[in-house]
């Protein structure tokens, strides 16, 4: 796994109790294992958010590049949305 670095982490008492409870029940073997798992989840969430943001920016750019939709009839748009909502019920 490579080099390890010792760190001190301070958490509020309710979090500490949750960690210790997970160790007592055998869900985790140590505080370090809990923190490593939390870090893995945090990294996965960060990667997911970065991918979602990339996809959103790409969709935004494609939408902008597609040009304008032209004149819009708001009454028709509202009627269509209401019709779709009625069908969904």
Short mmCIF file of N, CA and C in Angstrom, two decimals:
data_model
loop_
_atom_site.label_atom_id
_atom_site.label_comp_id
_atom_site.label_asym_id
_atom_site.label_seq_id
_atom_site.Cartn_x
_atom_site.Cartn_y
_atom_site.Cartn_z
N UNK A 1 0.82 -1.19 0.00
CA UNK A 1 0.00 0.00 0.00
C UNK A 1 0.86 1.25 0.00
N UNK A 2 2.14 1.12 0.36
CA UNK A 2 2.99 2.28 0.35
C UNK A 2 3.15 2.87 1.73
N UNK A 3 3.67 4.08 1.77
CA UNK A 3 3.93 4.77 3.03
C UNK A 3 2.62 5.14 3.72
N UNK A 4 2.65 5.09 5.03
CA UNK A 4 1.52 5.56 5.84
C UNK A 4 1.96 6.81 6.58
N UNK A 5 1.03 7.70 6.82
CA UNK A 5 1.31 8.90 7.58
C UNK A 5 0.36 8.95 8.76
N UNK A 6 0.93 9.12 9.93
CA UNK A 6 0.12 9.22 11.14
C UNK A 6 -0.48 10.63 11.20
N UNK A 7 -1.79 10.69 11.46
CA UNK A 7 -2.48 11.97 11.57
C UNK A 7 -3.35 11.95 12.82
N UNK A 8 -3.61 13.10 13.35
CA UNK A 8 -4.54 13.23 14.46
C UNK A 8 -5.80 13.90 13.92
N UNK A 9 -6.93 13.26 14.17
CA UNK A 9 -8.20 13.79 13.70
C UNK A 9 -9.09 14.00 14.91
N UNK A 10 -9.69 15.16 15.01
CA UNK A 10 -10.58 15.46 16.12
C UNK A 10 -12.00 15.48 15.57
N UNK A 11 -12.88 14.70 16.21
CA UNK A 11 -14.28 14.65 15.79
C UNK A 11 -15.18 14.95 16.99
N UNK A 12 -16.37 15.44 16.74
CA UNK A 12 -17.31 15.67 17.84
C UNK A 12 -17.66 14.36 18.54
N UNK A 13 -18.03 14.44 19.80
CA UNK A 13 -18.33 13.25 20.60
C UNK A 13 -19.35 12.32 19.95
N UNK A 14 -20.45 12.83 19.36
CA UNK A 14 -21.40 11.89 18.73
C UNK A 14 -20.76 11.09 17.59
N UNK A 15 -19.88 11.71 16.82
CA UNK A 15 -19.19 10.98 15.75
C UNK A 15 -18.25 9.94 16.35
N UNK A 16 -17.54 10.32 17.40
CA UNK A 16 -16.62 9.38 18.05
C UNK A 16 -17.39 8.17 18.57
N UNK A 17 -18.54 8.41 19.17
CA UNK A 17 -19.34 7.29 19.69
C UNK A 17 -19.82 6.39 18.56
N UNK A 18 -20.20 6.97 17.44
CA UNK A 18 -20.62 6.18 16.28
C UNK A 18 -19.46 5.31 15.79
N UNK A 19 -18.27 5.87 15.75
CA UNK A 19 -17.09 5.11 15.32
C UNK A 19 -16.82 3.97 16.28
N UNK A 20 -16.82 4.27 17.58
CA UNK A 20 -16.54 3.23 18.58
C UNK A 20 -17.63 2.15 18.57
N UNK A 21 -18.87 2.53 18.33
CA UNK A 21 -19.95 1.54 18.25
C UNK A 21 -19.75 0.60 17.07
N UNK A 22 -19.30 1.15 15.94
CA UNK A 22 -19.04 0.32 14.76
C UNK A 22 -17.90 -0.67 15.03
N UNK A 23 -16.94 -0.25 15.80
CA UNK A 23 -15.83 -1.15 16.14
C UNK A 23 -16.31 -2.22 17.13
N UNK A 24 -17.09 -1.80 18.14
CA UNK A 24 -17.61 -2.76 19.13
C UNK A 24 -18.45 -3.85 18.48
N UNK A 25 -19.24 -3.48 17.45
CA UNK A 25 -20.11 -4.47 16.81
C UNK A 25 -19.38 -5.32 15.78
N UNK A 26 -18.11 -4.99 15.53
CA UNK A 26 -17.33 -5.77 14.59
C UNK A 26 -17.45 -5.31 13.15
N UNK A 27 -18.14 -4.22 12.93
CA UNK A 27 -18.27 -3.69 11.57
C UNK A 27 -16.90 -3.24 11.05
N UNK A 28 -16.09 -2.70 11.93
CA UNK A 28 -14.73 -2.28 11.61
C UNK A 28 -13.80 -2.80 12.70
N UNK A 29 -12.53 -2.97 12.35
CA UNK A 29 -11.56 -3.48 13.31
C UNK A 29 -10.89 -2.36 14.11
N UNK A 30 -10.84 -1.16 13.54
CA UNK A 30 -10.13 -0.07 14.21
C UNK A 30 -10.65 1.28 13.73
N UNK A 31 -10.26 2.32 14.47
CA UNK A 31 -10.60 3.68 14.06
C UNK A 31 -9.97 3.98 12.71
N UNK A 32 -8.75 3.53 12.51
CA UNK A 32 -8.07 3.77 11.23
C UNK A 32 -8.86 3.16 10.06
N UNK A 33 -9.40 1.98 10.29
CA UNK A 33 -10.18 1.33 9.23
C UNK A 33 -11.43 2.15 8.91
N UNK A 34 -12.07 2.69 9.93
CA UNK A 34 -13.25 3.54 9.72
C UNK A 34 -12.87 4.76 8.89
N UNK A 35 -11.78 5.40 9.26
CA UNK A 35 -11.35 6.62 8.56
C UNK A 35 -10.96 6.29 7.12
N UNK A 36 -10.25 5.18 6.91
CA UNK A 36 -9.89 4.80 5.53
C UNK A 36 -11.13 4.56 4.68
N UNK A 37 -12.13 3.88 5.26
CA UNK A 37 -13.38 3.63 4.52
C UNK A 37 -14.09 4.95 4.21
N UNK A 38 -14.12 5.84 5.20
CA UNK A 38 -14.74 7.15 4.99
C UNK A 38 -14.02 7.92 3.88
N UNK A 39 -12.70 7.84 3.86
CA UNK A 39 -11.93 8.53 2.82
C UNK A 39 -12.21 7.94 1.44
N UNK A 40 -12.32 6.60 1.37
CA UNK A 40 -12.65 5.98 0.08
C UNK A 40 -14.01 6.47 -0.42
N UNK A 41 -14.98 6.49 0.47
CA UNK A 41 -16.31 6.97 0.08
C UNK A 41 -16.28 8.44 -0.34
N UNK A 42 -15.54 9.24 0.40
CA UNK A 42 -15.41 10.66 0.08
C UNK A 42 -14.78 10.85 -1.29
N UNK A 43 -13.73 10.09 -1.58
CA UNK A 43 -13.08 10.18 -2.89
C UNK A 43 -14.02 9.73 -4.00
N UNK A 44 -14.79 8.67 -3.78
CA UNK A 44 -15.76 8.22 -4.78
C UNK A 44 -16.81 9.30 -5.03
N UNK A 45 -17.29 9.93 -3.96
CA UNK A 45 -18.30 10.98 -4.11
C UNK A 45 -17.73 12.17 -4.85
N UNK A 46 -16.49 12.54 -4.56
CA UNK A 46 -15.85 13.65 -5.28
C UNK A 46 -15.71 13.34 -6.76
N UNK A 47 -15.31 12.10 -7.07
CA UNK A 47 -15.16 11.70 -8.47
C UNK A 47 -16.51 11.71 -9.17
N UNK A 48 -17.55 11.23 -8.48
CA UNK A 48 -18.89 11.23 -9.06
C UNK A 48 -19.36 12.65 -9.34
N UNK A 49 -19.16 13.53 -8.37
CA UNK A 49 -19.57 14.94 -8.57
C UNK A 49 -18.80 15.58 -9.72
N UNK A 50 -17.51 15.29 -9.82
CA UNK A 50 -16.71 15.85 -10.91
C UNK A 50 -17.22 15.36 -12.26
N UNK A 51 -17.58 14.08 -12.33
CA UNK A 51 -18.11 13.52 -13.58
C UNK A 51 -19.47 14.13 -13.91
N UNK A 52 -20.32 14.28 -12.89
CA UNK A 52 -21.63 14.90 -13.11
C UNK A 52 -21.47 16.34 -13.60
N UNK A 53 -20.55 17.07 -13.01
CA UNK A 53 -20.31 18.44 -13.43
C UNK A 53 -19.78 18.49 -14.85
N UNK A 54 -18.87 17.57 -15.19
CA UNK A 54 -18.35 17.51 -16.55
C UNK A 54 -19.47 17.25 -17.55
N UNK A 55 -20.35 16.29 -17.22
CA UNK A 55 -21.46 15.96 -18.11
C UNK A 55 -22.44 17.13 -18.24
N UNK A 56 -22.68 17.82 -17.14
CA UNK A 56 -23.58 18.98 -17.18
C UNK A 56 -23.00 20.10 -18.04
N UNK A 57 -21.71 20.34 -17.88
CA UNK A 57 -21.06 21.38 -18.70
C UNK A 57 -21.09 21.00 -20.18
N UNK A 58 -20.87 19.71 -20.45
CA UNK A 58 -20.91 19.24 -21.84
C UNK A 58 -22.31 19.42 -22.43
N UNK A 59 -23.33 19.08 -21.66
CA UNK A 59 -24.71 19.24 -22.13
C UNK A 59 -25.04 20.72 -22.33
N UNK A 60 -24.56 21.56 -21.42
CA UNK A 60 -24.78 23.00 -21.54
C UNK A 60 -24.13 23.52 -22.83
N UNK A 61 -22.89 23.11 -23.07
CA UNK A 61 -22.19 23.54 -24.28
C UNK A 61 -22.89 23.05 -25.54
N UNK A 62 -23.37 21.80 -25.54
CA UNK A 62 -24.11 21.28 -26.71
C UNK A 62 -25.39 22.07 -26.92
N UNK A 63 -26.07 22.39 -25.83
CA UNK A 63 -27.30 23.17 -25.94
C UNK A 63 -27.05 24.56 -26.50
N UNK A 64 -26.01 25.21 -26.00
CA UNK A 64 -25.68 26.54 -26.51
C UNK A 64 -25.29 26.49 -27.98
N UNK A 65 -24.54 25.44 -28.35
CA UNK A 65 -24.08 25.32 -29.73
C UNK A 65 -25.21 24.97 -30.69
N UNK A 66 -26.31 24.44 -30.17
CA UNK A 66 -27.40 24.03 -31.06
C UNK A 66 -28.22 25.21 -31.58
N UNK A 67 -27.98 26.38 -31.00
CA UNK A 67 -28.68 27.57 -31.49
C UNK A 67 -29.93 27.84 -30.69
N UNK A 68 -30.67 28.83 -31.13
CA UNK A 68 -31.89 29.20 -30.42
C UNK A 68 -33.06 28.36 -30.90
N UNK A 69 -34.04 28.24 -30.06
CA UNK A 69 -35.22 27.44 -30.39
C UNK A 69 -36.20 28.22 -31.25
N UNK A 70 -35.99 29.50 -31.35
CA UNK A 70 -36.92 30.34 -32.09
C UNK A 70 -37.99 30.87 -31.17
N UNK A 71 -39.02 31.48 -31.73
CA UNK A 71 -40.07 32.04 -30.88
C UNK A 71 -40.82 30.92 -30.13
N UNK A 72 -41.14 31.20 -28.88
CA UNK A 72 -41.85 30.23 -28.05
C UNK A 72 -43.25 30.73 -27.75
N UNK A 73 -44.22 29.83 -27.80
CA UNK A 73 -45.60 30.14 -27.44
C UNK A 73 -45.84 29.58 -26.04
N UNK A 74 -45.77 30.45 -25.02
CA UNK A 74 -45.88 30.00 -23.64
C UNK A 74 -47.22 29.33 -23.35
N UNK A 75 -48.27 29.78 -23.97
CA UNK A 75 -49.58 29.14 -23.74
C UNK A 75 -49.57 27.69 -24.20
N UNK A 76 -48.94 27.43 -25.34
CA UNK A 76 -48.84 26.05 -25.84
C UNK A 76 -47.95 25.21 -24.94
N UNK A 77 -46.87 25.79 -24.45
CA UNK A 77 -45.95 25.06 -23.58
C UNK A 77 -46.65 24.69 -22.28
N UNK A 78 -47.39 25.63 -21.70
CA UNK A 78 -48.11 25.36 -20.45
C UNK A 78 -49.19 24.32 -20.68
N UNK A 79 -49.92 24.42 -21.78
CA UNK A 79 -50.98 23.44 -22.08
C UNK A 79 -50.38 22.05 -22.26
N UNK A 80 -49.26 21.95 -22.92
CA UNK A 80 -48.61 20.66 -23.13
C UNK A 80 -48.14 20.06 -21.81
N UNK A 81 -47.58 20.90 -20.94
CA UNK A 81 -47.12 20.42 -19.63
C UNK A 81 -48.30 19.94 -18.79
N UNK A 82 -49.40 20.67 -18.83
CA UNK A 82 -50.59 20.25 -18.08
C UNK A 82 -51.14 18.94 -18.61
N UNK A 83 -51.14 18.79 -19.93
CA UNK A 83 -51.60 17.56 -20.55
C UNK A 83 -50.75 16.39 -20.14
N UNK A 84 -49.42 16.56 -20.14
CA UNK A 84 -48.51 15.49 -19.71
C UNK A 84 -48.72 15.13 -18.25
N UNK A 85 -48.97 16.16 -17.42
CA UNK A 85 -49.21 15.91 -15.98
C UNK A 85 -50.51 15.14 -15.80
N UNK A 86 -51.54 15.46 -16.59
CA UNK A 86 -52.81 14.74 -16.49
C UNK A 86 -52.65 13.29 -16.91
N UNK A 87 -51.86 13.04 -17.94
CA UNK A 87 -51.63 11.68 -18.42
C UNK A 87 -50.87 10.87 -17.38
N UNK A 88 -49.94 11.51 -16.69
CA UNK A 88 -49.11 10.82 -15.69
C UNK A 88 -49.91 10.41 -14.47
N UNK A 89 -51.02 11.05 -14.22
CA UNK A 89 -51.84 10.74 -13.04
C UNK A 89 -52.55 9.48 -13.22
#
